[in-house]
Amino acid sequence: MRYWYRPAGGTFKFTTWVAILSRTQVWSPDNNKELRLEYAFQVMAVPGPELATWPDRVRKLIDDGDIKDTPPPQPPDKNATSSQRRKTYRDYLRLIDKSSKAGRGGRKPSKGTRNLYPRSRAVRDAVLVRADGDCENDKCTGMPFDTAPGGESILEVDHVDDLALNGLDHPSVMIALCPNCHAAKTRGANRAAIKRYFRTRAVELHHKADQ
């Protein structure tokens, strides 16, 4: 596919050829802030349209299985009860478990200038549904006062154990954190202890939401 780019106030300009690695359906707000299903494509730059010119790492990442347009569960309403949110979380888990290998690590990373790990959008969304707008660290000292442009809380979905260290892409080993808690877990002096605690915390949150 040809990839074109238009800067603000400018004109479209051909940038590069890209290979479509996979696609999925996601819920996104439209101009009226109403949720609608859209397609999200994962693409990667390639030298040209001829398959023979593509690097091996690109070809290994292509999902060449049958395309199943199964829409993800609709995100719960802002005023949804905890019971309704748990139901949505369980709906996401069923979707994740049905996808070929997405829920438990998936394909091996491709090798290049850095490792590229396939990740599931449904897994990330499931963790955000479970978090319900709050940092999942019960020892959090305070969420950011600001919000994202759409009004939702600023949360970062984190793999407690990095995918590069054999971590899994599954909600049971992932946690939604505010930027401060994420930074402490990633770069803090006590990051090893924090990571150990988050392993237990993520499992507890998962089991509670999956009841």
PDB file of C-alpha atoms in Angstrom:
ATOM      1  CA  MET A   1       0.000   0.000   0.000  1.00  0.00           C
ATOM      2  CA  ARG A   2       1.194   3.542  -0.725  1.00  0.00           C
ATOM      3  CA  TYR A   3       1.539   5.707   2.378  1.00  0.00           C
ATOM      4  CA  TRP A   4       0.819   9.405   1.963  1.00  0.00           C
ATOM      5  CA  TYR A   5       1.269  12.168   4.536  1.00  0.00           C
ATOM      6  CA  ARG A   6      -0.132  15.668   4.750  1.00  0.00           C
ATOM      7  CA  PRO A   7       1.268  18.112   7.317  1.00  0.00           C
ATOM      8  CA  ALA A   8      -1.088  20.652   8.851  1.00  0.00           C
ATOM      9  CA  GLY A   9      -1.912  23.224   6.195  1.00  0.00           C
ATOM     10  CA  GLY A  10       0.115  21.373   3.576  1.00  0.00           C
ATOM     11  CA  THR A  11      -0.544  18.998   0.705  1.00  0.00           C
ATOM     12  CA  PHE A  12      -0.403  15.214   0.508  1.00  0.00           C
ATOM     13  CA  LYS A  13       3.009  13.774  -0.336  1.00  0.00           C
ATOM     14  CA  PHE A  14       3.946  10.168  -1.051  1.00  0.00           C
ATOM     15  CA  THR A  15       6.182   8.962   1.790  1.00  0.00           C
ATOM     16  CA  THR A  16       6.792   5.226   1.389  1.00  0.00           C
ATOM     17  CA  TRP A  17       5.329   1.840   0.588  1.00  0.00           C
ATOM     18  CA  VAL A  18       3.980  -0.124   3.548  1.00  0.00           C
ATOM     19  CA  ALA A  19       2.991  -3.736   4.122  1.00  0.00           C
ATOM     20  CA  ILE A  20      -0.213  -4.395   6.038  1.00  0.00           C
ATOM     21  CA  LEU A  21       0.715  -6.822   8.819  1.00  0.00           C
ATOM     22  CA  SER A  22      -2.713  -7.221  10.382  1.00  0.00           C
ATOM     23  CA  ARG A  23      -5.982  -5.443  11.037  1.00  0.00           C
ATOM     24  CA  THR A  24      -8.497  -5.385  13.828  1.00  0.00           C
ATOM     25  CA  GLN A  25     -11.746  -3.691  14.754  1.00  0.00           C
ATOM     26  CA  VAL A  26     -11.677  -1.102  17.531  1.00  0.00           C
ATOM     27  CA  TRP A  27     -14.197   1.197  19.160  1.00  0.00           C
ATOM     28  CA  SER A  28     -13.277   4.852  18.562  1.00  0.00           C
ATOM     29  CA  PRO A  29     -15.128   8.111  19.213  1.00  0.00           C
ATOM     30  CA  ASP A  30     -16.406  10.015  16.180  1.00  0.00           C
ATOM     31  CA  ASN A  31     -16.693  13.802  15.856  1.00  0.00           C
ATOM     32  CA  ASN A  32     -19.755  13.716  18.104  1.00  0.00           C
ATOM     33  CA  LYS A  33     -17.880  11.631  20.705  1.00  0.00           C
ATOM     34  CA  GLU A  34     -20.136   8.674  19.943  1.00  0.00           C
ATOM     35  CA  LEU A  35     -18.382   5.293  19.798  1.00  0.00           C
ATOM     36  CA  ARG A  36     -18.284   3.527  16.449  1.00  0.00           C
ATOM     37  CA  LEU A  37     -16.422   0.511  15.110  1.00  0.00           C
ATOM     38  CA  GLU A  38     -13.368   1.327  13.021  1.00  0.00           C
ATOM     39  CA  TYR A  39     -10.555  -0.683  11.498  1.00  0.00           C
ATOM     40  CA  ALA A  40      -7.065  -0.297  12.920  1.00  0.00           C
ATOM     41  CA  PHE A  41      -4.267  -1.448  10.621  1.00  0.00           C
ATOM     42  CA  GLN A  42      -0.755  -2.403  11.661  1.00  0.00           C
ATOM     43  CA  VAL A  43       1.664  -1.455   8.905  1.00  0.00           C
ATOM     44  CA  MET A  44       5.409  -1.409   8.363  1.00  0.00           C
ATOM     45  CA  ALA A  45       7.511   0.399   5.770  1.00  0.00           C
ATOM     46  CA  VAL A  46       8.893  -1.705   2.900  1.00  0.00           C
ATOM     47  CA  PRO A  47      11.127  -0.837  -0.093  1.00  0.00           C
ATOM     48  CA  GLY A  48       8.418  -1.340  -2.712  1.00  0.00           C
ATOM     49  CA  PRO A  49       5.343  -3.350  -3.765  1.00  0.00           C
ATOM     50  CA  GLU A  50       7.323  -6.474  -4.736  1.00  0.00           C
ATOM     51  CA  LEU A  51       7.248  -9.113  -1.990  1.00  0.00           C
ATOM     52  CA  ALA A  52      10.743 -10.281  -2.902  1.00  0.00           C
ATOM     53  CA  THR A  53      12.176  -6.924  -1.794  1.00  0.00           C
ATOM     54  CA  TRP A  54      10.676  -7.068   1.702  1.00  0.00           C
ATOM     55  CA  PRO A  55      12.986  -7.899   4.635  1.00  0.00           C
ATOM     56  CA  ASP A  56      12.453 -11.285   6.286  1.00  0.00           C
ATOM     57  CA  ARG A  57      11.502  -9.611   9.584  1.00  0.00           C
ATOM     58  CA  VAL A  58       8.536  -7.946   7.848  1.00  0.00           C
ATOM     59  CA  ARG A  59       7.312 -11.134   6.197  1.00  0.00           C
ATOM     60  CA  LYS A  60       7.516 -13.022   9.503  1.00  0.00           C
ATOM     61  CA  LEU A  61       5.229 -10.460  11.157  1.00  0.00           C
ATOM     62  CA  ILE A  62       2.478 -10.700   8.550  1.00  0.00           C
ATOM     63  CA  ASP A  63      -0.647 -12.347   9.883  1.00  0.00           C
ATOM     64  CA  ASP A  64      -1.626 -14.505   6.900  1.00  0.00           C
ATOM     65  CA  GLY A  65      -4.429 -16.358   8.671  1.00  0.00           C
ATOM     66  CA  ASP A  66      -8.107 -16.053   7.841  1.00  0.00           C
ATOM     67  CA  ILE A  67      -9.515 -12.616   8.646  1.00  0.00           C
ATOM     68  CA  LYS A  68     -12.377 -12.826  11.117  1.00  0.00           C
ATOM     69  CA  ASP A  69     -14.126  -9.530  11.635  1.00  0.00           C
ATOM     70  CA  THR A  70     -15.328 -10.256  15.141  1.00  0.00           C
ATOM     71  CA  PRO A  71     -16.000  -6.914  16.809  1.00  0.00           C
ATOM     72  CA  PRO A  72     -14.639  -6.451  20.332  1.00  0.00           C
ATOM     73  CA  PRO A  73     -17.098  -5.994  23.183  1.00  0.00           C
ATOM     74  CA  GLN A  74     -18.552  -2.520  23.336  1.00  0.00           C
ATOM     75  CA  PRO A  75     -16.858  -0.480  26.082  1.00  0.00           C
ATOM     76  CA  PRO A  76     -19.052  -0.065  29.153  1.00  0.00           C
ATOM     77  CA  ASP A  77     -20.853   3.211  29.731  1.00  0.00           C
ATOM     78  CA  LYS A  78     -19.184   5.727  32.043  1.00  0.00           C
ATOM     79  CA  ASN A  79     -21.955   5.099  34.577  1.00  0.00           C
ATOM     80  CA  ALA A  80     -21.781   1.314  34.286  1.00  0.00           C
ATOM     81  CA  THR A  81     -21.967  -0.661  37.500  1.00  0.00           C
ATOM     82  CA  SER A  82     -19.084  -2.817  38.704  1.00  0.00           C
ATOM     83  CA  SER A  83     -21.111  -5.881  37.717  1.00  0.00           C
ATOM     84  CA  GLN A  84     -21.545  -4.568  34.160  1.00  0.00           C
ATOM     85  CA  ARG A  85     -17.827  -3.807  33.915  1.00  0.00           C
ATOM     86  CA  ARG A  86     -16.931  -7.314  35.086  1.00  0.00           C
ATOM     87  CA  LYS A  87     -19.221  -8.744  32.394  1.00  0.00           C
ATOM     88  CA  THR A  88     -17.447  -6.678  29.727  1.00  0.00           C
ATOM     89  CA  TYR A  89     -14.086  -7.828  31.079  1.00  0.00           C
ATOM     90  CA  ARG A  90     -15.170 -11.464  30.818  1.00  0.00           C
ATOM     91  CA  ASP A  91     -16.385 -10.798  27.249  1.00  0.00           C
ATOM     92  CA  TYR A  92     -12.901  -9.526  26.405  1.00  0.00           C
ATOM     93  CA  LEU A  93     -11.309 -12.608  27.957  1.00  0.00           C
ATOM     94  CA  ARG A  94     -13.425 -14.888  25.758  1.00  0.00           C
ATOM     95  CA  LEU A  95     -12.336 -12.908  22.702  1.00  0.00           C
ATOM     96  CA  ILE A  96      -8.678 -13.047  23.739  1.00  0.00           C
ATOM     97  CA  ASP A  97      -8.730 -16.790  24.423  1.00  0.00           C
ATOM     98  CA  LYS A  98     -10.324 -17.480  21.031  1.00  0.00           C
ATOM     99  CA  SER A  99      -7.701 -15.544  19.083  1.00  0.00           C
ATOM    100  CA  SER A 100      -5.054 -17.948  17.802  1.00  0.00           C
ATOM    101  CA  LYS A 101      -2.165 -17.179  20.162  1.00  0.00           C
ATOM    102  CA  ALA A 102      -2.632 -13.519  20.962  1.00  0.00           C
ATOM    103  CA  GLY A 103      -3.570 -14.029  24.586  1.00  0.00           C
ATOM    104  CA  ARG A 104      -0.469 -15.959  25.638  1.00  0.00           C
ATOM    105  CA  GLY A 105       2.482 -14.358  23.989  1.00  0.00           C
ATOM    106  CA  GLY A 106       1.858 -15.066  20.298  1.00  0.00           C
ATOM    107  CA  ARG A 107       4.580 -15.162  17.669  1.00  0.00           C
ATOM    108  CA  LYS A 108       8.271 -14.765  18.328  1.00  0.00           C
ATOM    109  CA  PRO A 109       9.627 -11.239  17.918  1.00  0.00           C
ATOM    110  CA  SER A 110      11.196 -10.218  14.641  1.00  0.00           C
ATOM    111  CA  LYS A 111      14.845  -9.245  14.723  1.00  0.00           C
ATOM    112  CA  GLY A 112      16.008  -5.924  13.400  1.00  0.00           C
ATOM    113  CA  THR A 113      17.366  -2.801  14.991  1.00  0.00           C
ATOM    114  CA  ARG A 114      15.111  -3.826  17.890  1.00  0.00           C
ATOM    115  CA  ASN A 115      12.732  -6.653  18.693  1.00  0.00           C
ATOM    116  CA  LEU A 116       9.155  -6.208  17.547  1.00  0.00           C
ATOM    117  CA  TYR A 117       6.567  -8.062  19.597  1.00  0.00           C
ATOM    118  CA  PRO A 118       3.010  -8.589  18.345  1.00  0.00           C
ATOM    119  CA  ARG A 119       0.497  -7.265  20.871  1.00  0.00           C
ATOM    120  CA  SER A 120      -3.250  -7.573  21.165  1.00  0.00           C
ATOM    121  CA  ARG A 121      -5.378  -4.419  21.217  1.00  0.00           C
ATOM    122  CA  ALA A 122      -8.152  -6.391  22.930  1.00  0.00           C
ATOM    123  CA  VAL A 123      -5.807  -7.262  25.810  1.00  0.00           C
ATOM    124  CA  ARG A 124      -4.971  -3.609  26.390  1.00  0.00           C
ATOM    125  CA  ASP A 125      -8.628  -2.576  26.223  1.00  0.00           C
ATOM    126  CA  ALA A 126      -9.604  -5.318  28.676  1.00  0.00           C
ATOM    127  CA  VAL A 127      -7.144  -3.985  31.258  1.00  0.00           C
ATOM    128  CA  LEU A 128      -8.535  -0.460  30.832  1.00  0.00           C
ATOM    129  CA  VAL A 129     -12.085  -1.751  31.328  1.00  0.00           C
ATOM    130  CA  ARG A 130     -10.940  -3.450  34.524  1.00  0.00           C
ATOM    131  CA  ALA A 131      -9.201  -0.300  35.783  1.00  0.00           C
ATOM    132  CA  ASP A 132     -12.321   1.866  35.318  1.00  0.00           C
ATOM    133  CA  GLY A 133     -10.267   5.051  35.047  1.00  0.00           C
ATOM    134  CA  ASP A 134      -8.178   4.513  38.206  1.00  0.00           C
ATOM    135  CA  CYS A 135      -4.538   3.582  38.683  1.00  0.00           C
ATOM    136  CA  GLU A 136      -4.496  -0.101  39.645  1.00  0.00           C
ATOM    137  CA  ASN A 137      -1.660   0.434  42.112  1.00  0.00           C
ATOM    138  CA  ASP A 138      -3.490   0.526  45.441  1.00  0.00           C
ATOM    139  CA  LYS A 139      -0.480   2.371  46.876  1.00  0.00           C
ATOM    140  CA  CYS A 140      -0.687   5.159  44.274  1.00  0.00           C
ATOM    141  CA  THR A 141       0.009   8.586  45.788  1.00  0.00           C
ATOM    142  CA  GLY A 142      -2.130  10.492  43.288  1.00  0.00           C
ATOM    143  CA  MET A 143      -3.465  10.451  39.741  1.00  0.00           C
ATOM    144  CA  PRO A 144      -2.586  13.305  37.322  1.00  0.00           C
ATOM    145  CA  PHE A 145      -4.934  16.276  37.615  1.00  0.00           C
ATOM    146  CA  ASP A 146      -5.253  16.452  33.822  1.00  0.00           C
ATOM    147  CA  THR A 147      -7.037  14.056  31.458  1.00  0.00           C
ATOM    148  CA  ALA A 148      -6.536  12.802  27.918  1.00  0.00           C
ATOM    149  CA  PRO A 149      -8.123  14.927  25.129  1.00  0.00           C
ATOM    150  CA  GLY A 150     -11.231  12.712  25.136  1.00  0.00           C
ATOM    151  CA  GLY A 151     -11.740  13.231  28.870  1.00  0.00           C
ATOM    152  CA  GLU A 152     -10.598   9.765  29.926  1.00  0.00           C
ATOM    153  CA  SER A 153      -8.035   9.209  32.681  1.00  0.00           C
ATOM    154  CA  ILE A 154      -4.357   9.178  31.770  1.00  0.00           C
ATOM    155  CA  LEU A 155      -3.405   5.542  32.261  1.00  0.00           C
ATOM    156  CA  GLU A 156      -0.624   3.429  30.788  1.00  0.00           C
ATOM    157  CA  VAL A 157      -1.143  -0.315  30.380  1.00  0.00           C
ATOM    158  CA  ASP A 158       2.021  -2.073  31.492  1.00  0.00           C
ATOM    159  CA  HIS A 159       3.325  -5.626  31.131  1.00  0.00           C
ATOM    160  CA  VAL A 160       4.567  -6.420  34.642  1.00  0.00           C
ATOM    161  CA  ASP A 161       7.266  -8.572  33.051  1.00  0.00           C
ATOM    162  CA  ASP A 162       8.535  -7.277  29.724  1.00  0.00           C
ATOM    163  CA  LEU A 163       7.684  -9.269  26.612  1.00  0.00           C
ATOM    164  CA  ALA A 164      11.425  -9.364  25.926  1.00  0.00           C
ATOM    165  CA  LEU A 165      11.814 -11.282  29.212  1.00  0.00           C
ATOM    166  CA  ASN A 166       9.162 -13.859  28.296  1.00  0.00           C
ATOM    167  CA  GLY A 167       6.313 -11.817  29.708  1.00  0.00           C
ATOM    168  CA  LEU A 168       2.823 -12.677  28.471  1.00  0.00           C
ATOM    169  CA  ASP A 169       0.387 -10.454  26.594  1.00  0.00           C
ATOM    170  CA  HIS A 170      -2.557 -11.241  28.866  1.00  0.00           C
ATOM    171  CA  PRO A 171      -4.588  -9.164  31.380  1.00  0.00           C
ATOM    172  CA  SER A 172      -3.655 -11.498  34.249  1.00  0.00           C
ATOM    173  CA  VAL A 173      -0.054 -10.270  34.081  1.00  0.00           C
ATOM    174  CA  MET A 174      -0.717  -6.658  33.090  1.00  0.00           C
ATOM    175  CA  ILE A 175      -1.686  -3.578  35.065  1.00  0.00           C
ATOM    176  CA  ALA A 176      -2.990  -0.073  34.304  1.00  0.00           C
ATOM    177  CA  LEU A 177      -0.842   2.606  35.939  1.00  0.00           C
ATOM    178  CA  CYS A 178      -0.788   6.366  36.163  1.00  0.00           C
ATOM    179  CA  PRO A 179       2.392   7.907  34.667  1.00  0.00           C
ATOM    180  CA  ASN A 180       3.998   8.346  38.115  1.00  0.00           C
ATOM    181  CA  CYS A 181       3.509   4.731  39.179  1.00  0.00           C
ATOM    182  CA  HIS A 182       4.630   3.513  35.751  1.00  0.00           C
ATOM    183  CA  ALA A 183       7.826   5.559  36.011  1.00  0.00           C
ATOM    184  CA  ALA A 184       8.513   4.259  39.535  1.00  0.00           C
ATOM    185  CA  LYS A 185       8.035   0.666  38.360  1.00  0.00           C
ATOM    186  CA  THR A 186      10.266   1.210  35.317  1.00  0.00           C
ATOM    187  CA  ARG A 187      13.016   3.523  36.595  1.00  0.00           C
ATOM    188  CA  GLY A 188      12.611   3.850  40.371  1.00  0.00           C
ATOM    189  CA  ALA A 189      15.217   2.822  42.930  1.00  0.00           C
ATOM    190  CA  ASN A 190      12.749   0.258  44.322  1.00  0.00           C
ATOM    191  CA  ARG A 191      11.606  -1.002  40.919  1.00  0.00           C
ATOM    192  CA  ALA A 192      12.476  -4.653  41.671  1.00  0.00           C
ATOM    193  CA  ALA A 193      10.253  -4.693  44.771  1.00  0.00           C
ATOM    194  CA  ILE A 194       7.516  -2.792  42.939  1.00  0.00           C
ATOM    195  CA  LYS A 195       7.564  -5.310  40.105  1.00  0.00           C
ATOM    196  CA  ARG A 196       7.248  -8.210  42.529  1.00  0.00           C
ATOM    197  CA  TYR A 197       4.279  -6.537  44.171  1.00  0.00           C
ATOM    198  CA  PHE A 198       2.603  -5.789  40.824  1.00  0.00           C
ATOM    199  CA  ARG A 199       2.859  -9.448  39.796  1.00  0.00           C
ATOM    200  CA  THR A 200       0.645 -10.368  42.743  1.00  0.00           C
ATOM    201  CA  ARG A 201      -1.554  -7.317  42.338  1.00  0.00           C
ATOM    202  CA  ALA A 202      -2.272  -8.014  38.648  1.00  0.00           C
ATOM    203  CA  VAL A 203      -3.331 -11.605  39.398  1.00  0.00           C
ATOM    204  CA  GLU A 204      -5.647 -10.433  42.208  1.00  0.00           C
ATOM    205  CA  LEU A 205      -7.269  -7.786  39.977  1.00  0.00           C
ATOM    206  CA  HIS A 206      -7.724 -10.301  37.172  1.00  0.00           C
ATOM    207  CA  HIS A 207      -9.385 -12.927  39.375  1.00  0.00           C
ATOM    208  CA  LYS A 208     -11.638 -10.349  41.016  1.00  0.00           C
ATOM    209  CA  ALA A 209     -12.820  -9.003  37.644  1.00  0.00           C
ATOM    210  CA  ASP A 210     -13.278 -12.505  36.209  1.00  0.00           C
ATOM    211  CA  GLN A 211     -15.638 -13.672  38.969  1.00  0.00           C
TER     212      GLN A 211
END
